GROMACS .gro file of C-alpha atoms in nm:
model
  308
    1MET     CA    1  -2.017   5.009   9.130
    2ASN     CA    2  -2.200   4.681   9.191
    3ARG     CA    3  -2.457   4.577   8.931
    4ASP     CA    4  -2.711   4.293   8.926
    5PHE     CA    5  -2.723   4.077   8.613
    6LEU     CA    6  -3.070   3.926   8.620
    7SER     CA    7  -3.132   3.981   8.249
    8LEU     CA    8  -2.944   4.103   7.944
    9ALA     CA    9  -3.139   4.429   7.968
   10ASP     CA   10  -2.968   4.501   8.301
   11ALA     CA   11  -2.650   4.555   8.102
   12GLY     CA   12  -2.791   4.689   7.774
   13GLY     CA   13  -2.668   4.658   7.418
   14ASP     CA   14  -2.348   4.863   7.446
   15VAL     CA   15  -2.232   4.676   7.756
   16LEU     CA   16  -2.328   4.343   7.601
   17ALA     CA   17  -2.106   4.425   7.304
   18ALA     CA   18  -1.825   4.516   7.544
   19MET     CA   19  -1.872   4.185   7.728
   20ILE     CA   20  -1.848   3.993   7.401
   21ASN     CA   21  -1.527   4.170   7.301
   22ASP     CA   22  -1.375   4.127   7.647
   23ALA     CA   23  -1.456   3.755   7.651
   24ILE     CA   24  -1.301   3.705   7.306
   25ASP     CA   25  -0.989   3.897   7.409
   26ARG     CA   26  -0.949   3.698   7.731
   27LYS     CA   27  -0.998   3.370   7.549
   28ALA     CA   28  -0.731   3.465   7.295
   29ALA     CA   29  -0.490   3.573   7.568
   30ARG     CA   30  -0.518   3.232   7.737
   31LYS     CA   31  -0.477   3.028   7.418
   32ASP     CA   32  -0.141   2.877   7.513
   33TRP     CA   33  -0.171   2.905   7.892
   34PRO     CA   34  -0.211   2.620   8.141
   35LYS     CA   35  -0.575   2.580   8.250
   36GLY     CA   36  -0.503   2.671   8.612
   37LYS     CA   37  -0.311   2.991   8.545
   38LEU     CA   38  -0.453   3.331   8.641
   39ASP     CA   39  -0.535   3.591   8.382
   40ALA     CA   40  -0.250   3.836   8.341
   41ASP     CA   41  -0.433   4.119   8.519
   42ALA     CA   42  -0.613   3.910   8.789
   43PRO     CA   43  -0.865   4.194   8.839
   44LEU     CA   44  -1.077   4.010   9.097
   45ALA     CA   45  -0.799   3.920   9.338
   46GLY     CA   46  -0.943   3.911   9.690
   47HIS     CA   47  -1.303   3.875   9.566
   48THR     CA   48  -1.527   3.581   9.655
   49LEU     CA   49  -1.826   3.454   9.459
   50ALA     CA   50  -2.098   3.255   9.637
   51MET     CA   51  -2.276   3.014   9.401
   52ILE     CA   52  -2.618   2.885   9.507
   53PHE     CA   53  -2.747   2.579   9.321
   54GLU     CA   54  -3.109   2.473   9.350
   55LYS     CA   55  -3.084   2.300   9.012
   56ASN     CA   56  -2.819   2.061   8.884
   57SER     CA   57  -2.542   2.207   8.674
   58THR     CA   58  -2.230   2.119   8.480
   59ARG     CA   59  -2.138   2.415   8.257
   60THR     CA   60  -2.268   2.691   8.485
   61ARG     CA   61  -2.095   2.544   8.790
   62VAL     CA   62  -1.759   2.479   8.629
   63SER     CA   63  -1.750   2.796   8.419
   64PHE     CA   64  -1.827   3.033   8.707
   65ASP     CA   65  -1.590   2.850   8.941
   66GLN     CA   66  -1.305   2.866   8.690
   67ALA     CA   67  -1.393   3.220   8.582
   68ILE     CA   68  -1.359   3.371   8.928
   69ARG     CA   69  -1.043   3.167   8.995
   70GLN     CA   70  -0.874   3.270   8.671
   71LEU     CA   71  -0.961   3.632   8.748
   72GLY     CA   72  -0.777   3.595   9.080
   73GLY     CA   73  -1.073   3.540   9.315
   74SER     CA   74  -1.229   3.241   9.486
   75SER     CA   75  -1.567   3.069   9.497
   76LEU     CA   76  -1.799   2.900   9.744
   77ILE     CA   77  -2.040   2.636   9.613
   78MET     CA   78  -2.365   2.617   9.809
   79GLU     CA   79  -2.614   2.337   9.741
   80SER     CA   80  -2.964   2.426   9.858
   81GLY     CA   81  -2.997   2.096  10.041
   82SER     CA   82  -2.690   2.163  10.253
   83THR     CA   83  -2.767   2.525  10.347
   84GLN     CA   84  -3.018   2.686  10.579
   85LEU     CA   85  -3.194   2.817  10.268
   86GLY     CA   86  -3.296   2.459  10.202
   87ARG     CA   87  -3.432   2.428  10.556
   88GLY     CA   88  -3.659   2.729  10.541
   89GLU     CA   89  -3.441   3.035  10.602
   90SER     CA   90  -3.585   3.322  10.405
   91ILE     CA   91  -3.425   3.448  10.087
   92ALA     CA   92  -3.410   3.795  10.239
   93ASP     CA   93  -3.213   3.677  10.543
   94THR     CA   94  -2.981   3.470  10.326
   95ALA     CA   95  -2.915   3.775  10.108
   96ARG     CA   96  -2.837   3.993  10.410
   97VAL     CA   97  -2.592   3.741  10.556
   98LEU     CA   98  -2.410   3.659  10.233
   99SER     CA   99  -2.375   4.029  10.152
  100ARG     CA  100  -2.154   4.064  10.461
  101MET     CA  101  -1.930   3.772  10.367
  102VAL     CA  102  -1.889   3.760   9.987
  103ASP     CA  103  -1.854   4.004   9.700
  104ALA     CA  104  -2.111   3.858   9.458
  105ILE     CA  105  -2.381   3.591   9.445
  106MET     CA  106  -2.470   3.367   9.152
  107ILE     CA  107  -2.788   3.162   9.184
  108ARG     CA  108  -2.934   2.886   8.966
  109THR     CA  109  -3.292   2.829   9.065
  110ASN     CA  110  -3.643   2.747   8.946
  111ASP     CA  111  -3.856   3.048   9.034
  112HIS     CA  112  -3.746   3.380   8.885
  113ALA     CA  113  -3.917   3.558   9.174
  114LYS     CA  114  -3.651   3.413   9.405
  115ILE     CA  115  -3.367   3.581   9.223
  116GLU     CA  116  -3.552   3.911   9.218
  117GLU     CA  117  -3.605   3.888   9.594
  118LEU     CA  118  -3.242   3.794   9.649
  119ALA     CA  119  -3.127   4.093   9.447
  120HIS     CA  120  -3.365   4.324   9.634
  121TYR     CA  121  -3.218   4.237   9.973
  122ALA     CA  122  -2.854   4.177   9.879
  123ASP     CA  123  -2.594   4.453   9.901
  124VAL     CA  124  -2.368   4.275   9.652
  125PRO     CA  125  -2.438   4.199   9.285
  126VAL     CA  126  -2.663   3.903   9.208
  127ILE     CA  127  -2.614   3.709   8.884
  128ASN     CA  128  -2.876   3.494   8.715
  129GLY     CA  129  -2.724   3.150   8.655
  130LEU     CA  130  -3.062   3.028   8.522
  131THR     CA  131  -3.426   3.058   8.623
  132ASP     CA  132  -3.748   2.925   8.478
  133LEU     CA  133  -3.785   3.259   8.296
  134SER     CA  134  -3.443   3.334   8.151
  135HIS     CA  135  -3.080   3.232   8.109
  136PRO     CA  136  -2.882   3.545   8.018
  137CYS     CA  137  -2.535   3.406   8.091
  138GLN     CA  138  -2.587   3.133   7.834
  139ILE     CA  139  -2.678   3.389   7.571
  140VAL     CA  140  -2.363   3.594   7.634
  141ALA     CA  141  -2.163   3.279   7.554
  142ASP     CA  142  -2.376   3.214   7.246
  143LEU     CA  143  -2.315   3.565   7.115
  144VAL     CA  144  -1.942   3.532   7.182
  145THR     CA  145  -1.944   3.213   6.974
  146ILE     CA  146  -2.136   3.374   6.690
  147VAL     CA  147  -1.902   3.673   6.672
  148GLU     CA  148  -1.580   3.472   6.697
  149HIS     CA  149  -1.702   3.257   6.406
  150GLY     CA  150  -1.720   3.567   6.189
  151PHE     CA  151  -2.088   3.662   6.199
  152ALA     CA  152  -2.198   4.021   6.267
  153LEU     CA  153  -2.484   4.050   6.515
  154PRO     CA  154  -2.673   4.348   6.365
  155GLY     CA  155  -2.879   4.209   6.079
  156LEU     CA  156  -2.801   3.845   6.165
  157GLN     CA  157  -3.061   3.587   6.059
  158MET     CA  158  -3.116   3.334   6.339
  159ALA     CA  159  -3.359   3.045   6.375
  160TRP     CA  160  -3.476   2.894   6.703
  161LEU     CA  161  -3.640   2.551   6.678
  162GLY     CA  162  -3.840   2.375   6.951
  163ASP     CA  163  -3.977   2.508   7.278
  164GLY     CA  164  -4.015   2.877   7.361
  165ASN     CA  165  -3.840   2.827   7.695
  166ASN     CA  166  -3.618   3.032   7.926
  167VAL     CA  167  -3.321   3.021   7.690
  168ALA     CA  168  -3.543   3.130   7.402
  169ASN     CA  169  -3.667   3.424   7.611
  170SER     CA  170  -3.312   3.547   7.666
  171MET     CA  171  -3.224   3.499   7.299
  172ILE     CA  172  -3.529   3.710   7.211
  173GLU     CA  173  -3.399   3.976   7.448
  174ALA     CA  174  -3.061   3.962   7.274
  175ALA     CA  175  -3.226   4.007   6.934
  176GLY     CA  176  -3.375   4.333   7.054
  177LEU     CA  177  -3.056   4.462   7.211
  178MET     CA  178  -2.824   4.362   6.925
  179LYS     CA  179  -3.072   4.427   6.641
  180PHE     CA  180  -3.091   4.089   6.468
  181THR     CA  181  -3.373   3.878   6.328
  182LEU     CA  182  -3.490   3.576   6.527
  183ARG     CA  183  -3.741   3.337   6.373
  184LEU     CA  184  -3.885   3.094   6.626
  185GLY     CA  185  -4.030   2.773   6.485
  186LEU     CA  186  -4.240   2.606   6.751
  187PRO     CA  187  -4.576   2.431   6.800
  188GLN     CA  188  -4.888   2.608   6.918
  189GLY     CA  189  -4.893   2.635   7.295
  190TYR     CA  190  -4.511   2.648   7.320
  191GLU     CA  191  -4.470   3.019   7.251
  192PRO     CA  192  -4.211   3.227   7.443
  193ASP     CA  193  -4.296   3.485   7.707
  194ALA     CA  194  -4.502   3.760   7.544
  195ASP     CA  195  -4.334   4.040   7.741
  196PHE     CA  196  -3.990   3.941   7.611
  197VAL     CA  197  -4.124   3.943   7.256
  198ALA     CA  198  -4.288   4.284   7.296
  199ARG     CA  199  -3.979   4.443   7.450
  200ALA     CA  200  -3.748   4.300   7.183
  201ARG     CA  201  -3.967   4.427   6.901
  202ALA     CA  202  -3.989   4.770   7.064
  203ALA     CA  203  -3.608   4.777   7.090
  204GLY     CA  204  -3.563   4.707   6.718
  205GLY     CA  205  -3.528   4.330   6.699
  206GLU     CA  206  -3.727   4.143   6.436
  207ILE     CA  207  -3.905   3.856   6.613
  208VAL     CA  208  -4.101   3.615   6.394
  209ILE     CA  209  -4.304   3.334   6.549
  210THR     CA  210  -4.406   3.057   6.313
  211HIS     CA  211  -4.539   2.704   6.347
  212ASP     CA  212  -4.352   2.599   6.033
  213PRO     CA  213  -3.998   2.473   6.108
  214ILE     CA  214  -3.892   2.512   5.745
  215GLU     CA  215  -3.999   2.877   5.742
  216ALA     CA  216  -3.799   2.935   6.059
  217ALA     CA  217  -3.483   2.768   5.932
  218SER     CA  218  -3.484   2.893   5.571
  219GLY     CA  219  -3.190   3.124   5.510
  220ALA     CA  220  -3.080   3.126   5.875
  221GLN     CA  221  -2.712   3.191   5.941
  222VAL     CA  222  -2.737   3.044   6.290
  223VAL     CA  223  -2.971   2.762   6.394
  224VAL     CA  224  -3.033   2.711   6.764
  225THR     CA  225  -3.224   2.457   6.967
  226ASP     CA  226  -3.249   2.334   7.325
  227THR     CA  227  -3.366   2.023   7.504
  228TRP     CA  228  -3.741   1.965   7.477
  229VAL     CA  229  -3.777   1.868   7.842
  230SER     CA  230  -3.606   2.104   8.085
  231MET     CA  231  -3.499   2.001   8.433
  232GLY     CA  232  -3.801   1.964   8.660
  233GLN     CA  233  -4.049   1.930   8.373
  234ALA     CA  234  -4.257   1.618   8.331
  235GLY     CA  235  -4.242   1.597   7.952
  236GLY     CA  236  -4.450   1.301   7.834
  237GLU     CA  237  -4.546   1.146   7.502
  238ALA     CA  238  -4.775   1.431   7.392
  239HIS     CA  239  -4.505   1.687   7.467
  240ILE     CA  240  -4.244   1.499   7.264
  241ALA     CA  241  -4.490   1.436   6.981
  242ALA     CA  242  -4.571   1.807   6.953
  243LEU     CA  243  -4.203   1.901   6.926
  244THR     CA  244  -4.083   1.618   6.700
  245PRO     CA  245  -4.148   1.810   6.373
  246TYR     CA  246  -3.903   2.075   6.501
  247GLN     CA  247  -3.604   1.841   6.532
  248VAL     CA  248  -3.285   1.991   6.390
  249ASN     CA  249  -3.164   1.731   6.141
  250GLU     CA  250  -2.964   1.735   5.819
  251GLY     CA  251  -3.274   1.811   5.614
  252LEU     CA  252  -3.359   2.114   5.821
  253MET     CA  253  -2.999   2.240   5.824
  254ALA     CA  254  -3.001   2.215   5.444
  255ARG     CA  255  -3.268   2.487   5.448
  256ALA     CA  256  -3.036   2.725   5.634
  257ALA     CA  257  -2.793   2.960   5.463
  258PRO     CA  258  -2.468   2.820   5.319
  259GLY     CA  259  -2.210   2.803   5.599
  260ALA     CA  260  -2.477   2.819   5.870
  261MET     CA  261  -2.376   2.740   6.227
  262PHE     CA  262  -2.559   2.517   6.477
  263LEU     CA  263  -2.575   2.596   6.850
  264HIS     CA  264  -2.716   2.408   7.150
  265CYS     CA  265  -2.663   2.514   7.512
  266LEU     CA  266  -2.634   2.148   7.626
  267PRO     CA  267  -2.698   1.898   7.768
  268ALA     CA  268  -2.845   1.753   7.450
  269HIS     CA  269  -3.095   1.471   7.422
  270ARG     CA  270  -2.936   1.330   7.111
  271ASN     CA  271  -3.172   1.227   6.834
  272GLU     CA  272  -3.461   1.410   7.000
  273GLU     CA  273  -3.419   1.785   6.944
  274VAL     CA  274  -3.102   1.734   6.735
  275THR     CA  275  -2.957   1.440   6.546
  276ASP     CA  276  -2.605   1.306   6.592
  277ALA     CA  277  -2.529   1.403   6.234
  278VAL     CA  278  -2.589   1.770   6.311
  279ILE     CA  279  -2.443   1.806   6.660
  280ASP     CA  280  -2.129   1.617   6.556
  281GLY     CA  281  -2.124   1.761   6.206
  282PRO     CA  282  -1.928   2.046   6.043
  283ALA     CA  283  -2.193   2.309   6.116
  284SER     CA  284  -2.184   2.246   6.490
  285ALA     CA  285  -2.009   2.495   6.719
  286VAL     CA  286  -2.151   2.354   7.042
  287TRP     CA  287  -1.811   2.272   7.194
  288ASP     CA  288  -1.683   2.623   7.130
  289GLU     CA  289  -2.012   2.746   7.274
  290ALA     CA  290  -1.963   2.537   7.589
  291GLU     CA  291  -1.604   2.657   7.633
  292ASN     CA  292  -1.716   3.014   7.587
  293ARG     CA  293  -1.932   2.989   7.897
  294LEU     CA  294  -1.606   3.028   8.091
  295HIS     CA  295  -1.495   3.343   7.911
  296ALA     CA  296  -1.843   3.493   7.906
  297GLN     CA  297  -1.879   3.442   8.283
  298LYS     CA  298  -1.559   3.638   8.335
  299SER     CA  299  -1.702   3.935   8.151
  300VAL     CA  300  -2.030   3.912   8.343
  301LEU     CA  301  -1.843   3.902   8.674
  302LEU     CA  302  -1.622   4.194   8.578
  303TRP     CA  303  -1.918   4.408   8.476
  304SER     CA  304  -2.120   4.317   8.785
  305LEU     CA  305  -1.828   4.412   9.009
  306GLY     CA  306  -1.761   4.739   8.830
  307LYS     CA  307  -1.442   4.628   8.654
  308LEU     CA  308  -1.569   4.644   8.294
   0.00000   0.00000   0.00000
């Protein structure tokens, strides 16, 4: 059974938990293996993943490429500027053609409406590699990192500092599905998508929005931030000035719970949203988090292709 993965809700809480466990198991199984070696079961042998990039990428590109390869399949990387999609071919026609040639499509794009249209017309699963609205694959990796570091998700106390952006929206969604508390410390006018907040609260997640960074961080077991200026955004002095009080620094981390962990999806603008002392410090798990993109993508691919 093919399944689209446009949001975490497409999978649901039980499947998300299964993805986390599968990713952790696969990571452990490869601990002493050469990087190029296939997973022992190679469940996606003969499968091909088409990856469409309308936005630059490091972790999404490499992790999906290596994930499908290690699962026994192959990948095709398609830059928008070198495809007919970039010259005006419709999304619907692209979806119809690719559905006859590949087994799954991952797209990283600006407009969330594009991925919804692609999924509507495609006959193979479509995976959200990032849109302006959400970034579910990143959050699967984040949750894998949290669990492997010994934190339980139900009842977890998490703080998000900075902009209520696409990554924040997906973390809010995760809070609802996995039943943890998420306190978002952000300036007025930078709030996350209201629909994500409403759905998470209805699902049982505790979502607190505050304009006080200390209130957000106090007692948090996990502290998360993201770049203040996402790709394609103008930023500017006023934008940076509004977000500066929400920088994750040693003082703010001292407000978190003892043994708290710091996460950042990367790339980081060092000494803007996070200081060197934090991202390179003992609380930081960002390199585990980055590595876990690979193992999380495997679980997403397996579920989308009916193998999990």
